Coordinates of C-alpha atoms in Angstrom, one line a residue:
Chain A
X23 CA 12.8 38.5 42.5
X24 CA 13.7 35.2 41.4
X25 CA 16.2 34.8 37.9
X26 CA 13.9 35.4 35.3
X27 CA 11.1 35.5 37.0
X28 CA 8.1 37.7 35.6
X29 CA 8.0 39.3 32.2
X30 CA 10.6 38.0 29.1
X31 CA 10.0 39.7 26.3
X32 CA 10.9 38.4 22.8
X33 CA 11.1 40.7 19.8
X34 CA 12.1 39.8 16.2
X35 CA 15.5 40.0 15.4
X36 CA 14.8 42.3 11.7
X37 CA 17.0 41.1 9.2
X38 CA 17.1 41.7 5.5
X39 CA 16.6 39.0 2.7
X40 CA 20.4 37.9 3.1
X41 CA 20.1 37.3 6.8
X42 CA 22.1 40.5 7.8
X43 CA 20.6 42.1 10.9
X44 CA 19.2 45.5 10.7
X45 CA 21.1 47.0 14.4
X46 CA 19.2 49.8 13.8
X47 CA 15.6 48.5 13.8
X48 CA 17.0 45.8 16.3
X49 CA 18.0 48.7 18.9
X50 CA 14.6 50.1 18.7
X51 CA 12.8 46.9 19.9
X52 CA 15.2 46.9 23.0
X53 CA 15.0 50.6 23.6
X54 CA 11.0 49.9 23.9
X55 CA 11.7 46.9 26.0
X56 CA 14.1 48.6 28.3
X57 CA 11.7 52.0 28.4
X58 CA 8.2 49.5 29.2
X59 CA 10.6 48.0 32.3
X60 CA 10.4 44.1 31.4
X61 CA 11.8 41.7 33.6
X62 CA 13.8 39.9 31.3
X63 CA 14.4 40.0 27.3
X64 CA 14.2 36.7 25.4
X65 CA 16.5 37.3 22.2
X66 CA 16.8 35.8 19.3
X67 CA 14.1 33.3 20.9
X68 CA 11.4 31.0 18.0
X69 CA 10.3 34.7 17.5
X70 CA 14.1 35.9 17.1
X71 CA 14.3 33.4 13.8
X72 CA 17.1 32.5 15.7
X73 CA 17.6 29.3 13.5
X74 CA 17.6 31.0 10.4
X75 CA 20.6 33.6 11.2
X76 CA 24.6 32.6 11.6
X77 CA 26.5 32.6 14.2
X78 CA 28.1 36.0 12.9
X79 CA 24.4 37.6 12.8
X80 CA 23.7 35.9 16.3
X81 CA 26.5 37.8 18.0
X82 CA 26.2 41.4 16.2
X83 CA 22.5 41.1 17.1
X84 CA 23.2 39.9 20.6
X85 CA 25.7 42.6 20.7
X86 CA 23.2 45.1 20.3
X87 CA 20.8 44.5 22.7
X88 CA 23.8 44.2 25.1
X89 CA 25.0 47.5 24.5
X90 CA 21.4 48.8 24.7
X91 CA 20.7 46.9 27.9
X92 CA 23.9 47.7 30.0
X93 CA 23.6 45.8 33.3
X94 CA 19.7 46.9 33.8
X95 CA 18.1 44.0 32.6
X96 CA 19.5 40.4 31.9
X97 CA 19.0 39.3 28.0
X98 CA 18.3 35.4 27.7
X99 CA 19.6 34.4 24.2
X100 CA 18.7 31.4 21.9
X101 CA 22.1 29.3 21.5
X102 CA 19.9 26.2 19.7
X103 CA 21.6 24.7 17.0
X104 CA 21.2 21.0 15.1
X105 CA 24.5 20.2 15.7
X106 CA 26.0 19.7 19.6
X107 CA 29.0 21.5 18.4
X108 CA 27.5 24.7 17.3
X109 CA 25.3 24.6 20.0
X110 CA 28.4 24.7 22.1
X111 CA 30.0 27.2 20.0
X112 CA 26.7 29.8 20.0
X113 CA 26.9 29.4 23.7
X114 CA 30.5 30.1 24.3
X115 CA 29.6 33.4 22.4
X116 CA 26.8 34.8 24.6
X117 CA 28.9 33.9 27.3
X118 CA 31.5 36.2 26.2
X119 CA 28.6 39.0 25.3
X120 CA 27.5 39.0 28.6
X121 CA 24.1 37.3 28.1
X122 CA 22.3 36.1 31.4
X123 CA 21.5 32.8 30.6
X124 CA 21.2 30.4 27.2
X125 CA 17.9 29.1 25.7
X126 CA 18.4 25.8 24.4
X127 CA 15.8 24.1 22.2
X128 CA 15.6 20.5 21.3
X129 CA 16.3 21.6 17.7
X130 CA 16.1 18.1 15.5
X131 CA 16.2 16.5 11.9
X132 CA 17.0 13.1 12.9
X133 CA 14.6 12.8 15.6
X134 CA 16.1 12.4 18.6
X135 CA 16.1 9.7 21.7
X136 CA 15.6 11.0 25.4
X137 CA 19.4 10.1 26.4
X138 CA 20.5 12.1 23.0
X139 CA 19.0 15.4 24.3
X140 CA 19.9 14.8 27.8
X141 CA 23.7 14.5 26.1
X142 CA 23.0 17.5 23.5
X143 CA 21.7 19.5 27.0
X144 CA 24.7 18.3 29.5
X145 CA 27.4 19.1 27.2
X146 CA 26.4 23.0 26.2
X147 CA 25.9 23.1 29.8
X148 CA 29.4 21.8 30.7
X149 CA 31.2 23.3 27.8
X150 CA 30.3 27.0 28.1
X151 CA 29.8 27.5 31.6
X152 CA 26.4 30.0 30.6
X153 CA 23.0 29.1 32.3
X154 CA 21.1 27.2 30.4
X155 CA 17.0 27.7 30.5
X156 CA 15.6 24.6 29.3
X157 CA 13.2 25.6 25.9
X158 CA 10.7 22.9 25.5
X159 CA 8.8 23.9 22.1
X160 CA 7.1 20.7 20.4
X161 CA 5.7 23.3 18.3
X162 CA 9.0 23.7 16.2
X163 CA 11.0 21.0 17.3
X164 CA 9.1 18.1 17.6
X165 CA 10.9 17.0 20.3
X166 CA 8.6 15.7 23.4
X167 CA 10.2 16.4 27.4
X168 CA 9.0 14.2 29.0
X169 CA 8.6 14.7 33.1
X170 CA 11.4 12.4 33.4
X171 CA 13.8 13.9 31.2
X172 CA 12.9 17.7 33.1
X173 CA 13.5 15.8 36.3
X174 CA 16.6 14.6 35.4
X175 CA 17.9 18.1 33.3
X176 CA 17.0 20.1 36.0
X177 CA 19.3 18.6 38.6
X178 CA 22.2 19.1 35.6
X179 CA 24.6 21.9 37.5
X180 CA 24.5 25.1 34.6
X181 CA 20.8 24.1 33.7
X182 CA 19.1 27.0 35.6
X183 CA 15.5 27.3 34.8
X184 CA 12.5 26.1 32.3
X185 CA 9.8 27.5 29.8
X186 CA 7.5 25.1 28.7
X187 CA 5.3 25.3 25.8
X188 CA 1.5 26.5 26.1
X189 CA -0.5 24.3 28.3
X190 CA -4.4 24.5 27.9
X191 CA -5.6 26.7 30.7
X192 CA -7.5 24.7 33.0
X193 CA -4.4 22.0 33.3
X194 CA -1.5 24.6 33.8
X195 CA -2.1 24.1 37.7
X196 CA -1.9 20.2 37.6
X197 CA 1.0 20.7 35.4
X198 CA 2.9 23.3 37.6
X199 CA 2.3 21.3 40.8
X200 CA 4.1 18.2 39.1
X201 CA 6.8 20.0 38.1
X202 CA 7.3 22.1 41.1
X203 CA 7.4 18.5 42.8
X204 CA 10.2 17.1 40.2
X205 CA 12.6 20.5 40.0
X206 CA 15.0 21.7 42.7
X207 CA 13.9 24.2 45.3
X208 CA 13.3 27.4 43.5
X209 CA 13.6 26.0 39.9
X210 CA 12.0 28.7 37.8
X211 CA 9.5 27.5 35.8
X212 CA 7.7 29.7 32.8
X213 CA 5.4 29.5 30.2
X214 CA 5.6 30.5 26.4
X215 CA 1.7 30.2 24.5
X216 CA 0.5 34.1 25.1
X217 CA -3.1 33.2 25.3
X218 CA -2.8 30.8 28.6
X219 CA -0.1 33.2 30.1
X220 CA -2.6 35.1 32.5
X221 CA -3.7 31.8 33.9
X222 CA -0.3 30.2 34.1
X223 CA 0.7 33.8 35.9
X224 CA -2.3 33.3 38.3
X225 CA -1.5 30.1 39.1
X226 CA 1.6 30.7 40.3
X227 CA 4.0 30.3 37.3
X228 CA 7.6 32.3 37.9
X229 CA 7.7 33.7 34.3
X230 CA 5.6 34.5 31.0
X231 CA 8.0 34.3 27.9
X232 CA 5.7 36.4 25.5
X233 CA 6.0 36.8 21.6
X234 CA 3.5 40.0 22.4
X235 CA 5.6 41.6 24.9
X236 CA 8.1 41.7 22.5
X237 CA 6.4 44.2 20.2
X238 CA 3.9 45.6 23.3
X239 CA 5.0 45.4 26.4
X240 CA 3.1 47.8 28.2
X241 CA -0.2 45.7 28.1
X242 CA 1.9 42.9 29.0
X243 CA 3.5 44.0 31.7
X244 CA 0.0 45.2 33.4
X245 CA -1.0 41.5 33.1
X246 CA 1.7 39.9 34.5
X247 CA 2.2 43.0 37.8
X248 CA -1.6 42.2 38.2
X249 CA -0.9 38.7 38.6
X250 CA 2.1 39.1 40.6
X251 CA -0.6 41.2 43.2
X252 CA -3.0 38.6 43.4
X253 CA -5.0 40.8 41.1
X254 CA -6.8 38.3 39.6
X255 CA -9.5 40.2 37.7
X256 CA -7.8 42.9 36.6
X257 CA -5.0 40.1 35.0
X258 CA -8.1 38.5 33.2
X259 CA -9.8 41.6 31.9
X260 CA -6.1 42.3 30.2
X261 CA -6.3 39.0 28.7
X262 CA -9.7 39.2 27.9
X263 CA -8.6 42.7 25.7
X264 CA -6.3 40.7 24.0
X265 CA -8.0 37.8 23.0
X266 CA -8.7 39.2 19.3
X267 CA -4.8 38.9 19.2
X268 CA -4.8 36.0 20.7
X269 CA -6.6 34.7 17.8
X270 CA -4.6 36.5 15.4
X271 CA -1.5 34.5 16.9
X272 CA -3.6 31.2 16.2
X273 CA -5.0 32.0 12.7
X274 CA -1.8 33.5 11.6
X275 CA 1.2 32.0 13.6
X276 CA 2.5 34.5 16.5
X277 CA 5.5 34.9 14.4
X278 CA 4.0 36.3 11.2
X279 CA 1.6 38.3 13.0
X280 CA 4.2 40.3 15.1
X281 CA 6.4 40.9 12.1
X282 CA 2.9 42.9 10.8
X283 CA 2.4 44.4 14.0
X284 CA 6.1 45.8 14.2
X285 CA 5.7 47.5 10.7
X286 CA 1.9 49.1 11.1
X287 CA 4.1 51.0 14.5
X288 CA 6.8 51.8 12.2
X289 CA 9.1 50.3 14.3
X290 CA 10.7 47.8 11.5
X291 CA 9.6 47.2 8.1
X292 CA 11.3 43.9 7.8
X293 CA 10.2 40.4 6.7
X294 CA 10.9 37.3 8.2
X295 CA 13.7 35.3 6.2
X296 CA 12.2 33.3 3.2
X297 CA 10.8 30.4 3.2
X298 CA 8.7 32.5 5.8
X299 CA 6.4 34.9 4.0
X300 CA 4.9 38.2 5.2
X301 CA 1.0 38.1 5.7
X302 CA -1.0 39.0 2.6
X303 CA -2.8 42.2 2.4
X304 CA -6.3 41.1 3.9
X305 CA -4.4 40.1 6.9
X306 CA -2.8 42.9 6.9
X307 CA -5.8 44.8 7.7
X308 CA -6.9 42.4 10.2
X309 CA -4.2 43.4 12.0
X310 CA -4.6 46.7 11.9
X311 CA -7.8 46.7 12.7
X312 CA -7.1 44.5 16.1
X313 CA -4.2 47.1 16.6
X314 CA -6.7 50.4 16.7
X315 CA -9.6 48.3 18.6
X316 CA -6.8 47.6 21.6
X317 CA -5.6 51.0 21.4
X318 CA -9.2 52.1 22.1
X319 CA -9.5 49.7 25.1
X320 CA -6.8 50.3 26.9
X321 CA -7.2 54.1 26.6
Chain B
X26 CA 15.0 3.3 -18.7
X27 CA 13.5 6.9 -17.1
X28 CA 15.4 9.3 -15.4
X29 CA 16.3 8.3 -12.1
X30 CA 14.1 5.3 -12.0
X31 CA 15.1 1.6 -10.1
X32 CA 17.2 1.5 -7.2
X33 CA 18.6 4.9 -5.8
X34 CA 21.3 4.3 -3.1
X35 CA 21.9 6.6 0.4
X36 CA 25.2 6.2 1.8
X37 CA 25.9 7.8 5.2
X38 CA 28.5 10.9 5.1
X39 CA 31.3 9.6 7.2
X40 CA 32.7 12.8 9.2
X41 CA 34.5 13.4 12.5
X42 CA 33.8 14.9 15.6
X43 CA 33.8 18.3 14.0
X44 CA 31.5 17.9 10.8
X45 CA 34.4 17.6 8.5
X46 CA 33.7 14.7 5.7
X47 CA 36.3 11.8 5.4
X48 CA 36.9 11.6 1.7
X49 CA 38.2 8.4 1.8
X50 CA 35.7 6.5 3.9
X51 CA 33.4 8.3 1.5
X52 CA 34.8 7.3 -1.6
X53 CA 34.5 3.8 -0.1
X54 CA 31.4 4.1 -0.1
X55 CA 30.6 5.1 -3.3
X56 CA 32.9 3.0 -5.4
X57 CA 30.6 0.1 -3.7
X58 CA 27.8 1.5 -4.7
X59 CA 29.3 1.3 -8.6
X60 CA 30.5 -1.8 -8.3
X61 CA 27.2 -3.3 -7.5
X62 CA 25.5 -1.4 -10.3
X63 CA 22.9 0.6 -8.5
X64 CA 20.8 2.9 -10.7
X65 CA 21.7 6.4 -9.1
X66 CA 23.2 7.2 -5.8
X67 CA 21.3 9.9 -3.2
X68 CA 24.4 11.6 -1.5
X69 CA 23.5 13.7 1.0
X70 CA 20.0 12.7 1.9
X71 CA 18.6 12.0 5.0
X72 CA 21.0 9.4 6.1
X73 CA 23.9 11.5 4.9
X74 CA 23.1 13.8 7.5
X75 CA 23.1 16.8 5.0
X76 CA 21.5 19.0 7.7
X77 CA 24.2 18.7 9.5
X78 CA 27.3 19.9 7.3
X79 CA 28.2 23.2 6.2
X80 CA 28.2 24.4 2.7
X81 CA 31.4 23.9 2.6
X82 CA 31.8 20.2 3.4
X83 CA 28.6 19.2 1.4
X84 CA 30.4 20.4 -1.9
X85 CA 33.6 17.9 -0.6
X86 CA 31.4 15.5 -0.1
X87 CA 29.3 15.9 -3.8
X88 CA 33.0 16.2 -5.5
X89 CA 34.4 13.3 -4.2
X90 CA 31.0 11.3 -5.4
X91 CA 31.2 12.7 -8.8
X92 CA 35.0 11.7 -9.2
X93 CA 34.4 8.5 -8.3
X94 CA 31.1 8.0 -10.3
X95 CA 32.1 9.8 -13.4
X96 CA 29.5 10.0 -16.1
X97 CA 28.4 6.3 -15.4
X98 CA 25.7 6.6 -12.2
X99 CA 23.8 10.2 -11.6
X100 CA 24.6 11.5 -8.7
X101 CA 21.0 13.0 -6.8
X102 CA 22.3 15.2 -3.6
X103 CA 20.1 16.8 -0.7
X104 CA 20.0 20.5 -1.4
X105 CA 17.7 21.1 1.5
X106 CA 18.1 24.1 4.2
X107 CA 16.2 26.1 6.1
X108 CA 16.7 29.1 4.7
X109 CA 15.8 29.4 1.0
X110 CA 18.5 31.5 0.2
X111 CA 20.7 28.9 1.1
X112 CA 19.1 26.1 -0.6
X113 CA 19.4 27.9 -3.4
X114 CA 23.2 28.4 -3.0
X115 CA 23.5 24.4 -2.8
X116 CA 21.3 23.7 -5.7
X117 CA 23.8 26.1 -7.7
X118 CA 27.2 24.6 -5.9
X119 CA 25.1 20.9 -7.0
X120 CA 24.8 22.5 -10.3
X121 CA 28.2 23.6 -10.7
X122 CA 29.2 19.8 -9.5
X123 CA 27.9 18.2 -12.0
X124 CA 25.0 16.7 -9.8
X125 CA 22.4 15.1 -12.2
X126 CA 19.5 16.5 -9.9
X127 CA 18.7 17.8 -6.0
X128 CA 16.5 16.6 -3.4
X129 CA 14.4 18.9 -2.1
X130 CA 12.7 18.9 1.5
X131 CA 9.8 21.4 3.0
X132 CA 13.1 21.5 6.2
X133 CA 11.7 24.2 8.8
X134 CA 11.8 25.4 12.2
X135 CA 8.9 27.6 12.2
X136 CA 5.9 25.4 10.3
X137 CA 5.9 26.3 6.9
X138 CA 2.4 27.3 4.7
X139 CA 1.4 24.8 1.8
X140 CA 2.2 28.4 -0.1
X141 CA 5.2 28.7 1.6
X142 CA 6.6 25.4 0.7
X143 CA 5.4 25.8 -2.9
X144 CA 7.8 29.5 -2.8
X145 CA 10.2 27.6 -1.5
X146 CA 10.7 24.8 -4.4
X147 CA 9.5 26.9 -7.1
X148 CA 12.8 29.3 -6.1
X149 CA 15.0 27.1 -5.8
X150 CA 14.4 25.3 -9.2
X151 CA 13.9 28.3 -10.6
X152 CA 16.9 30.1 -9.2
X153 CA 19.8 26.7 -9.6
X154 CA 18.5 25.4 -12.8
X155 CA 19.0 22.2 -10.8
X156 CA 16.3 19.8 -11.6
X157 CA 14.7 19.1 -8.5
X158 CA 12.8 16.2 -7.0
X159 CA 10.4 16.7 -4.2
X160 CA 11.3 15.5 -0.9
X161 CA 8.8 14.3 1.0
X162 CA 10.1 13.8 4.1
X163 CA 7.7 14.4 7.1
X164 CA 9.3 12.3 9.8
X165 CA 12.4 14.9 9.6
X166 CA 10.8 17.7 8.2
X167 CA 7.3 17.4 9.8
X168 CA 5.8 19.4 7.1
X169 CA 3.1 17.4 4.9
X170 CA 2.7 17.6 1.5
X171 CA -1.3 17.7 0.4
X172 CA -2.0 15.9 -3.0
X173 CA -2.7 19.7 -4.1
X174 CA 0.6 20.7 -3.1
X175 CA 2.5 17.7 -4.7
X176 CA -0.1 18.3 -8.1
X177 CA 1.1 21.9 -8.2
X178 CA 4.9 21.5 -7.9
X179 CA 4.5 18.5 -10.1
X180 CA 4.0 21.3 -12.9
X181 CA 6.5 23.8 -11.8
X182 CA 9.3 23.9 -14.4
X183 CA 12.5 22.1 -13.4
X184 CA 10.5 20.0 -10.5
X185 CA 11.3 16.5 -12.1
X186 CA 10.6 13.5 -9.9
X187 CA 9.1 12.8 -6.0
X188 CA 10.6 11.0 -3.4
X189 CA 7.6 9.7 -1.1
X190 CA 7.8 8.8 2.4
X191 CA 6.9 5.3 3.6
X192 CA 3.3 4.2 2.5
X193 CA 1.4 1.4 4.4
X194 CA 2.3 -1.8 1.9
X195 CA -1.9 -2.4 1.3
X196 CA -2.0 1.6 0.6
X197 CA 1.0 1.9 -2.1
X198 CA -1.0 1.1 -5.0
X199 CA -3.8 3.6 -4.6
X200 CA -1.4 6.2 -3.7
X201 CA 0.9 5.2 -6.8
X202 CA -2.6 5.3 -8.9
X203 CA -3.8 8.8 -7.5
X204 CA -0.7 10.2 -7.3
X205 CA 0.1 9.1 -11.3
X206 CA -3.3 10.7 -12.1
X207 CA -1.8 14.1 -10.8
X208 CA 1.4 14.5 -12.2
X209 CA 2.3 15.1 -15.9
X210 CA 3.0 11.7 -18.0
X211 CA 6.7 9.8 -17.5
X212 CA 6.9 11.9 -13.8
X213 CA 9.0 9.7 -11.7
X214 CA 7.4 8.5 -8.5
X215 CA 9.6 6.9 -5.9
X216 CA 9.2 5.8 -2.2
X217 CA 11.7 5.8 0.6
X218 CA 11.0 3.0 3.9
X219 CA 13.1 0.8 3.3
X220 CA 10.5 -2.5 4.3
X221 CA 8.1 -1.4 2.4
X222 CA 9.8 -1.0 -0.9
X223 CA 9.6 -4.4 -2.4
X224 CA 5.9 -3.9 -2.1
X225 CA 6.4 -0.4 -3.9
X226 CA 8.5 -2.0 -6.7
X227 CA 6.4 -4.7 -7.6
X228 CA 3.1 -2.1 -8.1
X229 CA 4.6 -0.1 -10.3
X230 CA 6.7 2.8 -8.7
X231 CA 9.4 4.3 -10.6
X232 CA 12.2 4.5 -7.9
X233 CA 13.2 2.8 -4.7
X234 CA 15.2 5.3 -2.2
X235 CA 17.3 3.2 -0.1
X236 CA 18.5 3.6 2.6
X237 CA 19.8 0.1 3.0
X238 CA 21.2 0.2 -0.6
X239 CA 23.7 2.5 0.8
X240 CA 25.5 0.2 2.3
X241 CA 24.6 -3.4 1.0
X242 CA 23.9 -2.5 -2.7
X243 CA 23.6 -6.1 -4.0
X244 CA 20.9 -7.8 -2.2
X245 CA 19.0 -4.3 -2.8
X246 CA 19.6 -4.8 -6.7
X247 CA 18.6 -8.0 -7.3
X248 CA 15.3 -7.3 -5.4
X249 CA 14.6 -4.2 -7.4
X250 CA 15.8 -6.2 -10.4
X251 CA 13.4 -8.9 -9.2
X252 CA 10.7 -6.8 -8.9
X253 CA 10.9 -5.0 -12.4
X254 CA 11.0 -8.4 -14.5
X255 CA 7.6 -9.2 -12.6
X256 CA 9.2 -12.0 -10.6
X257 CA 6.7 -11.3 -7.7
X258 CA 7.8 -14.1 -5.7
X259 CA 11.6 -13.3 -5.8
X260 CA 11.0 -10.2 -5.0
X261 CA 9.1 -10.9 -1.8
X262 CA 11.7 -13.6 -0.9
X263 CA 14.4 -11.4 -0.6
X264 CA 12.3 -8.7 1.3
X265 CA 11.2 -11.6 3.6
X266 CA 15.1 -12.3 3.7
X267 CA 15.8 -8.8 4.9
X268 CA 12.6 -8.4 7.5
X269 CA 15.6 -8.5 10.7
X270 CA 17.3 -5.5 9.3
X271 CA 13.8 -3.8 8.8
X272 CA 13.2 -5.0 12.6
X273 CA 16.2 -2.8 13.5
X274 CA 15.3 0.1 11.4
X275 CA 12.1 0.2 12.8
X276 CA 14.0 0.0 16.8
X277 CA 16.9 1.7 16.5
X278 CA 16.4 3.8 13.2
X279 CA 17.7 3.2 10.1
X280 CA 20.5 6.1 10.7
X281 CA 21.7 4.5 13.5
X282 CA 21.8 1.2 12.1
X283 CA 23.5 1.6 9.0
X284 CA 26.2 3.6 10.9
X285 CA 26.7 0.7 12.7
X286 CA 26.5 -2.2 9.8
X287 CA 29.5 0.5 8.3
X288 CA 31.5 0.2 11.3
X289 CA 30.8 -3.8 11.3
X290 CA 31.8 -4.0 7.5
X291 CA 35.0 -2.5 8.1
X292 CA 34.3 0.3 5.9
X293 CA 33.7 3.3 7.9
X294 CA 34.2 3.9 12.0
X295 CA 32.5 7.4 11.5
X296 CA 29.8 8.1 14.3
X297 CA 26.5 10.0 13.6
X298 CA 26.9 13.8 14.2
X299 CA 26.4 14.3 17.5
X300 CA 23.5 14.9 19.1
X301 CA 22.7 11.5 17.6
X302 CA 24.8 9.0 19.2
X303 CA 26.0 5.6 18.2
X304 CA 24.2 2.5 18.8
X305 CA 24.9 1.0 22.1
X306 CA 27.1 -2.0 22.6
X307 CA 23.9 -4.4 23.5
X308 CA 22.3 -2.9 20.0
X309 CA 25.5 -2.9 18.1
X310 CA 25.6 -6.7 19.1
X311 CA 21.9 -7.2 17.7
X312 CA 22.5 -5.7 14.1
X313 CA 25.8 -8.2 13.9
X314 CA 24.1 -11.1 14.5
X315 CA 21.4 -9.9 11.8
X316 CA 24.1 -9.5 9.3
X317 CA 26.0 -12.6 10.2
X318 CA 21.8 -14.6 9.3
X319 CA 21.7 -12.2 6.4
X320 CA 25.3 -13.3 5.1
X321 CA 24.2 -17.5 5.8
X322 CA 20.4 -16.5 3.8
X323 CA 21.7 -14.7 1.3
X324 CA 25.2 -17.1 0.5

């Protein structure tokens, strides 16, 4: 199987309301990650409030998932910072943690020029000698790739591989085929946006970097091994059993909504960190409700 | 005269390679900024890259400012973060600096609620006992604040002033009007873009946010001066005056540009933070020759 290819998962990264990771809570996301069998775990990814955490909370949380990993499955690590520096700095310390690879975001105030990111990009590469996956996400960044600037980053030595934001289903195999044609041979290219991943699976796409799996990877990994079998039917009837989460992740933001899922399983009670509320009550129960309708289905 | 009203400067933060502020390009700065009279100074705002310094350099920076001010110019400084936590900390080390108020931006990674952002402020000023001016920044920030929003912080204890982002010229005064018939009586309301500030002055806004004042304070002043003794047509002649530096804000930014006109003035050979890169040579030859027509206009 190609690096990273198939099913990253990307939990939360619990923390309390000063920003100190909770190891514990943190260790039982992995365990359930490493006990579902994903292909990959995405930590401290959009999901992984990765931004919102020091470098000192970055490595004790990377640290943990390490530790809970061992050698069986490789952890991909956000290392995104504002500053090229830090970005450097963050990627110097998953080296040393043992992280696979590095996800690097376009992270912005200032917005930034093409030739600025391709700089930002080339020197975290260069300076800390970890794989970098290329983390395209408008979404919180602002930042726009354009096909250019992926043609040109992926031919950067260190820069390994690419998740692109979600692409509306019916134009993820137009945009696959371009990119296929514009990245070296055997490039990985993935997908973030949960509710197009079974089509961008079906169409060929090398990895689904899922917000869901991260909290419930079971279902997930179904979809993508269906998929990955040419089971095209049974991947869509999966996706179609998710859908009233997939809508959850659009009403609510992905992020909020797996911070409620985590705690309704008891598997973390935390918040995300402030300015970032928890959902309201009502919402609450939306969520719950979604939770005991899946169970149901895939019973 | 009201509280922060007229012509509020933003000087760039000189710093090296590493993030760490150069006092004395700084206090070069500032001292021109006294000399020339200007009304209050914005340290640390956009253009003083305050996303990009620690804790830790941003009080350097605010202490030098407040030295060199004294009691004679309020000092306004960017107390902005993504976590609220910390932009509480900064309002309080503002506080403790003797800062006369903080600007505040909706900054996020992960888009922020209009509840969220409301939180946010309403913490923060609560919290610092800073008085706090809304910072509406959405071209770093990409967050937008609703009339609602700006009508409900408007009225949050400690919220004092707003700092709006470019409006249309034709637009300014119905945006001025409605935004006058939302906030309590004697709220200061500002506007930041640089070329179209003459147009805000002469309809009636409170404050001018300049980015340009932060480095050629004069020409600024006597077009905010203009403007406020209802001497229309001086007012416009300057701005016509200045339409070539506009011309490069609009290219190159104005972050860029004032780096560079720094650098040309002999008073600071700091570079943005990196990611964001200098102006190229070919550029850097453009904004000479626009200060070398400005000097011959203006002399």
């Amino acid at each position: 199987m190609a690096f990273l290819s198939g099913l990253s998962a990307f939990p939360i990264t619990p923390s309390d309301r000063g920003g100190h990771v909770d190891t514990a809570a943190l260790k039982r996301l992995v365990t359930r990650l490493c006990t579902a069998g994903v292909d990959s775990i995405g930590l401290l990814g959009s999901t992984g409030t990765y931004m919102y955490l020091s470098r000192e909370e970055r490595r004790r949380a990377l640290s943990v998932a390490i530790d809970e990993t061992g050698a069986s499955i490789p952890v991909v690590v956000g290392v995104g910072a504002l500053r090229t520096d830090e970005a450097v700095r963050l990627a110097q310390d998953a080296k040393a943690s043992g992280a696979a690879a590095g996800l690097l975001a376009a992270v912005s105030y200032a917005p930034l020029t093409e030739d600025e990111v391709f700089e930002h990009f080339s020197t975290v590469a260069r300076e800390s000698g970890l794989p970098i996956v290329i983390y395209d996400n408008p979404g919180t960044t602002h930042f726009r790739f354009t096909a250019n600037l992926v043609e040109r980053l992926a031919h950067v030595p260190g820069i390994v591989a690419i998740k692109n934001p979600t692409e509306k289903p019916e134009e993820i195999s137009s945009h696959l085929a371009q990119q296929r044609s514009m990245t070296p041979k055997g490039f990985p290219i993935g997908y973030s946006g949960d509710w197009s991943a079974a089509e961008a699976m079906i169409c060929g796409a090398d990895t689904w970097y899922s917000v869901l799996a991260g909290i419930l990877p079971d279902v997930c990994l179904r979809m993508v091994r269906a998929a990955q079998n040419g089971d095209v039917e049974e991947a869509r009837r999966l996706d179609a059993t998710l859908s009233p989460i997939w809508d959850l992740f659009k009403q609510f933001s992905s992020l909020r909504t797996v911070y409620t899922i985590a705690d309704l399983l008891g598997v973390s009670k935390a918040e995300p960190p402030r300015p970032i509320l928890p959902l309201p009550a009502l919402a609450k129960e939306k969520v719950a409700h979604c939770l005991t309708l899946l169970e149901q289905d895939l019973a």
